[in-house]
Amino acid sequence: MSYPRRTVSSVLGSFGNAGAAHSVVETGRDLTPSAAVPGAPASPGNGEHMATLATHFKTALSNIEPTEDAKNAQSAHAEVTAALEADDLLVKLGVDPLLIGSYGRHVSIRRVKDVDVFARLSKAGKDLRPGKILDHVEAVLEAAFPGRVTRQHRSVMVDFPDYDLSVDVVIARPCGDHWEIPEKIEDDGNARWVETNPTKMAELTTQANKDYLLYDDDPGSGVYVPVVKLVRQIRRVWVDDQPGGYFFEVLTYHAFSNAKPDEATYAGYLTVVLREIADLLEDVADEGLDDPTLDGKKIKTKATAEQLAAAADRIAEAATLAEDALDAEDCPAAVKWRELLGTTKNTTTEEYVFPLPEYCNADGTRKQTSAVTRGASTVPAGSGRYA
């Protein structure tokens, strides 16, 4: 289902490039007849509601943007990378650290608590003993960050208390055109290696953000990355712990691939994608989730069958709520969007992600406003209804 484009808008920022930090600024000029009265909220015509509340979705995206965390994560990554690249043995093994994870793909949301560094050892052979090399990496990092290093099953974690985040360093060796990482390192230093391809996911994210645009003539209006962020926020609100954020990111990728949405607004895209994710979750419990980066492989999850079933039920409820919001008038719709996106998580103070329009009450009714009188210097604010 595709909704008519009712405004002339521009999206400023860098959503068109998934390789840059993203912020959204969306402005619109309403072309409906009601716009003839300056500042008057748009009124639906011919029974059409479509409460997309474009400027309020802009604010919601801004509210989950990890602006300060992103700066800190970049600094922490740079410090860890410098320590790894200063070591002679790691240099001989061709160490080439890469930032991966949600932050590396620019789909993270507040708050970023951990940063993943993929320590690619491009010159390492099949005889590389992961236990031994991780011992060495641990020693290198301990020398650079004394008292802040923790050895884990297959990685080394560096704590950055000033930033309230940590960096996980995972070693990787070549495996054809992708990589292998140790699944779990045993006491004797051996491990079973498993294939992975995090760089491919970054490439797929960048391409999807180019393929799905709010405005066909604006290559900077990529909508895939913003929708991934919104889905990650919804998962935090509606799902108990598992499946995790990456699992839902991959679900979102498949949802776009399957549904091939062509909407005019963030609200429209989000509604279509949520329903597709809900449908996919019903199948994933039995069949697993295909890994888009490795042919024939499945995405691993800590979620039990019961947790997957519960997540499917909850996301189905969330999808229905989004559909109801899209069909409602502005004020009741805004209350539903607010319920859907919930509050920020892991922040000092939890705040609502989706703002209510100033002309709406918290119960979804419209505030009583005085009519514009002759000579009045101000008029009621517009609704920002259409993208």
XYZ file of C-alpha atoms in Angstrom:
387
model
C 0.000 0.000 0.000
C 1.364 3.394 -0.974
C 0.135 6.665 0.430
C -0.204 9.883 -1.587
C 2.454 12.523 -1.213
C 0.724 15.575 0.168
C 3.564 18.011 0.772
C 6.683 19.437 -0.770
C 9.431 18.518 1.732
C 13.166 18.201 2.028
C 15.146 15.991 4.332
C 18.403 17.511 5.479
C 21.151 15.490 7.151
C 23.101 12.431 6.244
C 20.614 9.544 6.198
C 21.519 8.982 2.571
C 24.953 7.826 3.653
C 25.022 5.054 6.214
C 28.724 5.745 6.660
C 28.174 8.999 8.517
C 26.549 9.985 11.796
C 22.861 10.529 11.162
C 20.488 13.269 12.150
C 17.113 14.102 10.648
C 15.701 17.490 9.851
C 12.439 17.397 7.982
C 10.448 20.389 6.847
C 7.250 20.496 4.898
C 4.873 22.906 3.136
C 1.305 21.656 3.377
C -0.515 21.664 0.071
C -3.964 20.898 1.471
C -6.667 23.585 1.230
C -6.604 24.158 5.000
C -3.076 25.515 4.637
C -4.656 28.696 3.286
C -5.113 29.756 6.915
C -1.561 30.354 8.177
C -0.632 27.993 10.991
C -3.950 26.146 11.079
C -3.628 22.384 11.581
C -4.357 20.457 8.415
C -7.783 18.845 8.246
C -8.260 15.481 6.556
C -10.409 15.554 3.491
C -12.817 13.006 2.079
C -12.465 10.818 5.166
C -8.699 10.550 4.765
C -6.749 10.784 8.044
C -3.212 9.455 7.556
C -1.736 10.921 10.739
C 1.928 10.795 9.842
C 2.991 13.787 11.984
C 6.210 14.264 10.053
C 7.861 16.911 12.225
C 7.113 14.866 15.332
C 8.766 11.780 13.840
C 11.768 14.004 13.157
C 11.885 14.870 16.848
C 11.431 11.213 17.842
C 14.418 10.219 15.708
C 16.439 13.027 17.238
C 15.464 11.837 20.727
C 16.942 8.368 20.144
C 20.048 9.596 18.343
C 23.149 8.664 20.423
C 24.888 11.978 19.737
C 27.113 12.141 22.830
C 27.588 8.375 22.928
C 28.714 8.434 19.308
C 31.454 10.936 20.068
C 32.615 8.897 23.063
C 32.485 5.613 21.133
C 34.598 7.097 18.376
C 37.180 8.293 20.880
C 37.283 4.938 22.706
C 37.639 3.059 19.419
C 40.493 5.323 18.342
C 42.378 4.754 21.609
C 42.040 0.964 21.425
C 43.004 0.918 17.740
C 46.118 2.981 18.444
C 47.228 0.519 21.133
C 46.716 -2.506 18.859
C 48.483 -0.937 15.883
C 51.502 0.009 18.020
C 52.314 -3.621 18.816
C 54.978 -5.310 16.656
C 53.522 -8.840 16.738
C 50.054 -7.676 15.799
C 51.486 -5.577 12.989
C 53.262 -8.692 11.624
C 49.931 -10.507 11.717
C 48.408 -7.707 9.647
C 46.197 -6.215 12.369
C 43.499 -4.022 10.852
C 40.891 -3.008 13.450
C 37.415 -2.230 12.202
C 34.501 -0.736 14.068
C 31.495 -3.049 13.748
C 28.192 -3.532 15.561
C 25.251 -1.133 15.525
C 27.492 1.863 16.107
C 29.736 0.874 13.217
C 26.685 0.571 10.937
C 25.235 3.853 12.286
C 22.002 2.239 13.421
C 22.623 2.511 17.165
C 20.252 4.362 19.474
C 20.604 5.902 22.899
C 22.377 4.536 24.804
C 25.511 3.029 23.306
C 26.939 0.936 26.144
C 29.428 -1.209 24.235
C 31.492 -0.785 21.096
C 32.710 -3.738 19.031
C 36.167 -3.669 17.461
C 36.857 -6.377 14.893
C 40.600 -7.016 15.081
C 41.254 -8.493 11.644
C 44.554 -10.357 11.456
C 44.865 -10.471 7.674
C 48.173 -12.343 7.643
C 47.205 -14.987 10.222
C 47.199 -18.622 9.106
C 45.111 -21.615 10.051
C 47.649 -22.476 12.734
C 46.758 -19.363 14.757
C 45.966 -20.395 18.313
C 43.246 -18.019 19.514
C 44.042 -18.514 23.191
C 47.661 -17.535 22.697
C 46.946 -14.479 20.550
C 44.217 -13.299 22.908
C 46.677 -13.618 25.794
C 48.910 -11.282 23.842
C 46.101 -8.858 22.997
C 45.096 -8.805 26.669
C 48.663 -7.947 27.690
C 48.919 -5.200 25.071
C 45.672 -3.605 26.179
C 46.455 -3.986 29.884
C 49.671 -2.055 29.336
C 47.734 0.705 27.588
C 44.721 0.721 29.923
C 45.907 -0.607 33.315
C 43.193 -2.037 35.536
C 40.464 -1.586 32.926
C 40.875 -4.805 30.906
C 38.779 -7.983 31.244
C 39.364 -11.252 29.396
C 36.175 -12.829 28.044
C 35.392 -16.127 26.274
C 36.451 -14.924 22.835
C 37.270 -11.253 23.268
C 39.003 -8.720 25.450
C 36.963 -5.914 26.972
C 38.327 -2.464 27.816
C 36.290 -0.335 30.182
C 35.949 3.417 29.653
C 34.312 4.633 32.882
C 34.487 8.289 31.902
C 32.327 7.487 28.881
C 30.148 4.894 30.650
C 30.835 2.362 27.898
C 33.191 -0.487 27.046
C 35.029 -1.697 23.962
C 35.034 -5.409 23.063
C 37.991 -6.509 20.929
C 37.307 -9.660 18.888
C 40.096 -11.309 16.895
C 39.432 -12.609 13.378
C 41.390 -14.592 10.828
C 40.785 -14.783 7.049
C 38.343 -17.321 5.629
C 38.047 -16.871 1.877
C 36.360 -13.541 1.209
C 35.165 -13.178 4.799
C 36.382 -14.012 8.327
C 36.336 -16.480 11.187
C 36.194 -15.772 14.907
C 36.652 -18.210 17.802
C 33.289 -19.328 19.174
C 34.697 -20.108 22.613
C 38.307 -20.456 23.645
C 39.022 -23.490 25.807
C 41.520 -23.696 28.654
C 44.114 -25.262 26.350
C 43.940 -22.266 23.999
C 42.118 -24.077 21.217
C 38.731 -23.115 19.849
C 36.189 -23.949 17.200
C 36.187 -21.175 14.633
C 32.921 -19.861 13.195
C 32.400 -17.875 10.017
C 31.222 -14.273 10.160
C 30.964 -11.347 7.783
C 30.235 -8.081 9.637
C 31.583 -5.934 6.808
C 28.903 -7.349 4.503
C 26.131 -6.216 6.851
C 27.527 -2.699 6.753
C 27.515 -2.819 2.942
C 23.932 -4.081 2.862
C 22.857 -1.306 5.228
C 24.454 1.390 3.090
C 22.860 0.007 -0.080
C 19.403 -0.332 1.459
C 19.557 3.271 2.624
C 20.238 4.282 -0.985
C 17.493 2.057 -2.388
C 14.659 3.242 -0.129
C 14.097 6.985 -0.289
C 11.388 9.265 1.009
C 11.759 11.393 -2.103
C 12.806 9.870 -5.401
C 14.672 12.989 -6.476
C 16.594 13.324 -3.184
C 19.374 10.735 -2.721
C 19.905 12.123 0.791
C 16.448 11.030 1.955
C 17.322 7.416 2.762
C 14.708 5.909 5.059
C 16.148 2.450 5.816
C 18.542 3.566 8.569
C 15.921 5.700 10.368
C 13.432 2.813 10.299
C 16.048 0.405 11.715
C 16.579 2.845 14.577
C 12.836 3.089 15.229
C 12.497 -0.706 15.167
C 15.379 -1.036 17.631
C 13.599 1.399 19.948
C 10.320 -0.512 19.632
C 12.122 -3.759 20.477
C 13.429 -2.194 23.679
C 9.923 -1.127 24.653
C 7.904 -4.163 23.591
C 10.226 -7.185 23.899
C 11.670 -8.644 27.091
C 15.441 -8.959 26.602
C 15.551 -11.512 23.765
C 15.756 -11.598 20.781
C 18.352 -8.841 20.771
C 18.865 -5.701 18.740
C 20.914 -7.266 15.935
C 18.317 -9.983 15.447
C 15.684 -7.293 14.936
C 18.002 -5.377 12.618
C 18.267 -8.449 10.397
C 14.487 -8.921 10.607
C 14.118 -5.326 9.411
C 16.462 -6.000 6.503
C 14.389 -9.022 5.446
C 11.166 -7.042 5.931
C 12.356 -4.399 3.478
C 13.536 -7.081 1.041
C 10.228 -8.967 1.209
C 7.714 -6.114 1.311
C 9.665 -3.637 -0.834
C 7.759 -0.725 0.730
C 7.273 2.450 -1.266
C 5.755 4.919 1.172
C 5.750 8.694 1.454
C 6.509 9.039 5.172
C 8.443 7.504 8.047
C 5.105 6.534 9.604
C 4.076 4.680 6.460
C 7.377 2.818 6.155
C 7.432 1.903 9.841
C 3.882 0.567 9.756
C 4.501 -1.678 6.732
C 7.823 -2.956 8.084
C 6.467 -3.718 11.563
C 3.699 -5.876 10.135
C 6.207 -7.754 7.972
C 8.482 -8.315 10.987
C 5.538 -9.663 12.985
C 4.803 -12.138 10.182
C 8.456 -13.140 9.892
C 8.733 -13.813 13.624
C 6.015 -16.435 13.382
C 8.195 -18.438 10.973
C 11.575 -17.777 12.592
C 10.815 -19.831 15.699
C 10.600 -22.975 13.548
C 12.868 -22.220 10.611
C 15.473 -19.826 12.010
C 16.467 -16.440 10.585
C 18.515 -16.397 7.396
C 21.857 -14.619 7.626
C 21.945 -12.110 4.736
C 25.738 -11.961 4.909
C 26.506 -15.715 4.579
C 24.687 -18.016 2.168
C 23.004 -20.956 3.842
C 23.704 -19.735 7.377
C 21.297 -18.739 10.130
C 21.526 -15.889 12.625
C 22.213 -17.189 16.115
C 20.107 -15.943 18.993
C 20.005 -16.530 22.732
C 16.215 -16.423 22.572
C 14.318 -19.559 23.502
C 11.346 -20.796 21.489
C 9.082 -19.326 24.148
C 10.810 -15.934 23.915
C 10.527 -15.940 20.120
C 6.818 -16.734 20.366
C 6.310 -13.990 22.936
C 8.205 -11.513 20.742
C 6.019 -12.445 17.757
C 2.875 -11.736 19.792
C 4.185 -8.423 21.099
C 5.379 -7.147 17.733
C 2.038 -8.135 16.210
C 0.390 -5.926 18.856
C 2.842 -3.139 18.063
C 2.104 -3.445 14.325
C -1.627 -3.187 14.978
C -1.044 -0.099 17.107
C 0.966 1.495 14.283
C -1.789 0.702 11.776
C -4.382 2.254 14.088
C -2.214 5.336 14.534
C -1.778 5.767 10.801
C -5.558 5.754 10.317
C -6.363 8.098 13.212
C -6.560 11.867 13.362
C -3.540 13.780 14.649
C -4.128 13.872 18.412
C -5.272 10.278 19.037
C -2.619 9.158 16.546
C 0.119 11.016 18.414
C -0.850 9.237 21.642
C -0.599 5.892 19.859
C 2.791 6.721 18.299
C 3.966 7.754 21.767
C 2.821 4.428 23.217
C 4.511 2.552 20.383
C 7.926 4.225 20.793
C 7.820 4.444 24.582
C 10.613 6.117 26.516
C 14.375 6.287 26.188
C 16.194 3.421 27.906
C 19.406 3.327 29.965
C 19.289 7.104 30.336
C 19.490 9.092 33.561
C 15.888 10.149 33.110
C 13.521 8.193 30.897
C 11.837 10.547 28.461
C 9.065 10.005 25.942
C 10.512 9.479 22.478
C 7.524 10.754 20.512
C 6.372 14.292 21.400
C 2.724 15.255 21.482
C 1.740 18.198 19.298
C 1.242 21.301 21.411
C -2.411 21.401 20.419
C -3.089 17.877 21.788
C -3.962 16.702 25.284
C -2.354 13.598 26.773
C -5.628 11.670 26.379
C -5.671 12.269 22.635
C -8.239 15.036 22.614
C -7.558 18.370 20.967
C -7.008 21.379 23.193
C -9.534 24.145 23.060
C -7.905 27.099 21.327
C -9.304 30.525 20.748
C -10.032 31.465 17.163
C -7.723 33.878 15.387
C -9.153 37.363 15.736
C -8.631 40.400 13.585
C -5.350 42.035 14.456
C -3.975 39.042 16.350
C -0.205 38.773 16.148
C -0.061 34.980 16.422
C -2.026 31.956 15.223
C -2.161 28.366 16.475
C 0.806 26.210 15.460
C 0.530 23.897 12.465
C 0.368 20.159 12.795
C 3.318 19.108 10.647
C 0.952 16.413 9.484
C 2.339 15.303 6.188
C 5.880 14.480 5.182
